[in-house]
C-alpha cells in the first residue's frame, strides 16, 4: 500500500503505512523471532523510509536465523545508498547467485550493480550489468539513459546513440538523453 501511495504522490500517507508495517512486524517478531516474512517486510519498510543502516542491522539479524534472498537483495540496495560499493556488489551478486533469473528483483539488482560499478569506474562491468537490467525490465527510460551514458563513456558512440533513442522512446522529454544523443550524433 505504501508503494502505491508513493506512486500516487502521497508521500505522507505512504510514510504512515511503512511505519504501521514496522509496528506490525515488530509484534509478529515478538511472537515468533524466526518469522522471515516479518524480517523481510520490516527491511522493505525501513528501506522505503531511507533508514538504510537499520536495514543492514535487521537484515543481518534475520540472516543469522535463515538465508532469505529477499533480505539479501534489500541489503544490497541499502549498502548502495550507504556508499558501500563493495558490499553492494557482494550482496547483490549473492542475491543473483541464489535466485537465478527468476527472482522478482533481478532487474533492479542488475541496475544497482551497474550503478555501483560506475562509481568504482568499472565501466565494462557496468555495461554488462546495465544490459542485463534493461533486458529484464525494458520499460524504464532512466535505465536506458544510464546504459547509454556508459556506452558513450566507453567510446561506443553508435551504440550509445541507439540506447539514448530507446530512452527517449520511453520518455521523450528526458533532457539528459536528448543531450547525450546530440553529443554522440555529432561524433558519428
Short mmCIF file of C-alpha atoms in Angstrom, two decimals:
data_model
loop_
_atom_site.label_atom_id
_atom_site.label_comp_id
_atom_site.label_asym_id
_atom_site.label_seq_id
_atom_site.Cartn_x
_atom_site.Cartn_y
_atom_site.Cartn_z
CA UNK A 1 0.00 0.00 0.00
CA UNK A 2 2.84 2.36 0.81
CA UNK A 3 4.43 1.99 -2.60
CA UNK A 4 1.08 2.61 -4.29
CA UNK A 5 0.62 5.75 -2.23
CA UNK A 6 4.14 6.89 -3.08
CA UNK A 7 3.45 6.36 -6.78
CA UNK A 8 0.32 8.48 -6.40
CA UNK A 9 2.38 11.30 -4.88
CA UNK A 10 1.01 10.77 -1.37
CA UNK A 11 4.33 10.64 0.48
CA UNK A 12 2.98 11.38 3.97
CA UNK A 13 0.37 8.64 3.71
CA UNK A 14 2.96 6.22 2.34
CA UNK A 15 5.28 7.02 5.24
CA UNK A 16 2.47 6.26 7.69
CA UNK A 17 1.87 2.88 6.02
CA UNK A 18 5.57 1.99 6.25
CA UNK A 19 5.61 2.92 9.93
CA UNK A 20 2.45 0.86 10.54
CA UNK A 21 4.10 -2.06 8.78
CA UNK A 22 7.12 -1.83 11.08
CA UNK A 23 4.88 -1.93 14.15
CA UNK A 24 3.06 -5.00 12.82
CA UNK A 25 6.34 -6.75 12.02
CA UNK A 26 7.72 -5.96 15.47
CA UNK A 27 4.65 -7.58 17.05
CA UNK A 28 5.00 -10.62 14.81
CA UNK A 29 8.71 -10.95 15.62
CA UNK A 30 7.99 -10.64 19.34
CA UNK A 31 5.66 -13.64 19.00
CA UNK A 32 7.92 -15.60 16.63
CA UNK A 33 11.51 -14.33 16.32
CA UNK A 34 12.14 -16.74 13.42
CA UNK A 35 9.40 -15.34 11.14
CA UNK A 36 11.36 -14.47 7.98
CA UNK A 37 8.45 -12.72 6.27
CA UNK A 38 8.39 -10.22 9.14
CA UNK A 39 12.13 -9.56 8.83
CA UNK A 40 11.70 -9.06 5.11
CA UNK A 41 8.71 -6.72 5.24
CA UNK A 42 10.27 -4.70 8.03
CA UNK A 43 13.50 -4.37 5.99
CA UNK A 44 11.49 -3.21 2.99
CA UNK A 45 9.62 -0.66 5.11
CA UNK A 46 12.81 0.65 6.69
CA UNK A 47 14.33 0.93 3.22
CA UNK A 48 11.40 2.99 1.93
CA UNK A 49 11.86 5.27 4.97
CA UNK A 50 15.55 5.64 3.99
CA UNK A 51 16.71 4.05 7.24
CA UNK A 52 19.43 2.12 5.48
CA UNK A 53 21.68 1.34 8.47
CA UNK A 54 18.67 -0.24 10.21
CA UNK A 55 18.01 -2.35 7.11
CA UNK A 56 21.54 -3.72 7.38
CA UNK A 57 21.30 -4.39 11.11
CA UNK A 58 17.90 -6.07 10.88
CA UNK A 59 18.89 -7.98 7.76
CA UNK A 60 21.97 -9.37 9.48
CA UNK A 61 19.82 -10.46 12.43
CA UNK A 62 17.39 -12.21 10.11
CA UNK A 63 20.13 -13.91 8.12
CA UNK A 64 21.52 -15.40 11.33
CA UNK A 65 18.26 -17.33 11.58
CA UNK A 66 17.91 -18.39 7.97
CA UNK A 67 19.01 -17.35 4.49
CA UNK A 68 16.41 -15.26 2.68
CA UNK A 69 17.23 -13.88 -0.77
CA UNK A 70 14.73 -11.03 -0.33
CA UNK A 71 16.66 -9.74 2.66
CA UNK A 72 20.00 -10.11 0.88
CA UNK A 73 18.68 -8.06 -2.05
CA UNK A 74 17.31 -5.18 0.01
CA UNK A 75 20.55 -5.12 1.99
CA UNK A 76 22.45 -4.77 -1.30
CA UNK A 77 20.34 -1.75 -2.20
CA UNK A 78 20.76 -0.28 1.29
CA UNK A 79 24.55 -0.64 1.03
CA UNK A 80 24.36 1.28 -2.26
CA UNK A 81 22.72 4.23 -0.51
CA UNK A 82 25.31 3.99 2.27
CA UNK A 83 28.01 4.35 -0.43
CA UNK A 84 29.48 0.93 0.35
CA UNK A 85 30.00 -0.34 -3.17
CA UNK A 86 31.99 -3.42 -2.19
CA UNK A 87 29.10 -4.62 0.00
CA UNK A 88 26.54 -3.61 -2.64
CA UNK A 89 28.25 -5.82 -5.19
CA UNK A 90 28.78 -8.68 -2.73
CA UNK A 91 25.14 -8.77 -1.58
CA UNK A 92 23.56 -8.26 -4.99
CA UNK A 93 25.76 -10.95 -6.53
CA UNK A 94 24.76 -13.26 -3.69
CA UNK A 95 21.11 -12.49 -4.41
CA UNK A 96 21.56 -13.22 -8.11
CA UNK A 97 23.50 -16.40 -7.39
CA UNK A 98 20.66 -17.67 -5.21
CA UNK A 99 17.66 -16.64 -7.28
CA UNK A 100 18.88 -17.17 -10.81
CA UNK A 101 16.86 -15.42 -13.45
CA UNK A 102 13.55 -15.86 -11.66
CA UNK A 103 13.91 -13.55 -8.66
CA UNK A 104 11.45 -10.67 -8.52
CA UNK A 105 14.20 -8.11 -8.03
CA UNK A 106 16.69 -9.42 -10.60
CA UNK A 107 16.40 -6.39 -12.93
CA UNK A 108 16.76 -3.98 -10.01
CA UNK A 109 19.72 -5.93 -8.65
CA UNK A 110 21.47 -5.63 -12.00
CA UNK A 111 20.70 -1.90 -12.13
CA UNK A 112 22.22 -1.24 -8.70
CA UNK A 113 25.20 -3.44 -9.56
CA UNK A 114 25.75 -1.28 -12.62
CA UNK A 115 25.42 1.92 -10.62
CA UNK A 116 27.99 0.64 -8.11
CA UNK A 117 30.35 -0.34 -10.90
CA UNK A 118 30.06 3.15 -12.38
CA UNK A 119 31.03 4.67 -9.03
CA UNK A 120 34.00 2.29 -8.95
CA UNK A 121 34.92 3.28 -12.53
CA UNK A 122 34.49 -0.33 -13.70
CA UNK A 123 32.66 0.68 -16.85
CA UNK A 124 32.94 -2.66 -18.64
CA UNK A 125 31.26 -4.33 -15.65
CA UNK A 126 28.62 -1.58 -15.56
CA UNK A 127 27.96 -2.05 -19.27
CA UNK A 128 27.19 -5.73 -18.77
CA UNK A 129 25.03 -5.14 -15.68
CA UNK A 130 23.00 -2.40 -17.37
CA UNK A 131 22.45 -4.64 -20.38
CA UNK A 132 21.01 -7.30 -18.08
CA UNK A 133 18.84 -4.75 -16.26
CA UNK A 134 17.21 -3.42 -19.42
CA UNK A 135 16.92 -6.88 -20.94
CA UNK A 136 14.89 -7.99 -17.92
CA UNK A 137 13.00 -4.70 -17.46
CA UNK A 138 12.93 -2.79 -20.76
CA UNK A 139 10.35 -0.17 -19.82
CA UNK A 140 12.40 2.17 -17.62
CA UNK A 141 13.77 5.17 -19.51
CA UNK A 142 16.26 6.12 -16.81
CA UNK A 143 17.90 2.72 -17.03
CA UNK A 144 18.33 3.04 -20.80
CA UNK A 145 19.78 6.52 -20.30
CA UNK A 146 22.31 5.24 -17.74
CA UNK A 147 23.20 2.34 -20.05
CA UNK A 148 23.68 4.77 -22.94
CA UNK A 149 25.90 7.03 -20.85
CA UNK A 150 28.22 4.11 -20.07
CA UNK A 151 28.36 3.12 -23.74
CA UNK A 152 29.24 6.74 -24.51
CA UNK A 153 31.93 6.78 -21.80
CA UNK A 154 33.37 3.61 -23.35
CA UNK A 155 33.56 5.42 -26.70
CA UNK A 156 30.90 3.33 -28.42
CA UNK A 157 29.01 6.27 -29.91
CA UNK A 158 26.86 4.28 -32.34
CA UNK A 159 25.59 2.01 -29.59
CA UNK A 160 25.15 4.97 -27.24
CA UNK A 161 23.02 6.72 -29.88
CA UNK A 162 20.78 3.65 -30.19
CA UNK A 163 20.45 3.36 -26.40
CA UNK A 164 19.66 7.06 -25.98
CA UNK A 165 17.00 6.58 -28.66
CA UNK A 166 15.44 3.78 -26.60
CA UNK A 167 15.40 6.01 -23.52
CA UNK A 168 13.73 8.78 -25.50
CA UNK A 169 11.13 6.42 -26.93
CA UNK A 170 10.03 5.77 -23.34
CA UNK A 171 10.42 9.34 -22.11
CA UNK A 172 10.67 11.88 -24.95
CA UNK A 173 11.34 14.77 -22.57
CA UNK A 174 14.31 13.17 -20.79
CA UNK A 175 16.70 16.09 -21.13
CA UNK A 176 19.86 14.12 -20.30
CA UNK A 177 19.07 11.60 -23.04
CA UNK A 178 18.39 14.35 -25.58
CA UNK A 179 21.71 15.96 -24.73
CA UNK A 180 23.56 12.63 -24.83
CA UNK A 181 22.04 11.71 -28.16
CA UNK A 182 23.06 15.09 -29.59
CA UNK A 183 26.64 14.63 -28.31
CA UNK A 184 27.12 11.17 -29.77
CA UNK A 185 25.40 12.02 -33.05
CA UNK A 186 27.99 14.77 -33.59
CA UNK A 187 30.74 12.14 -33.20
CA UNK A 188 29.27 9.66 -35.68
#
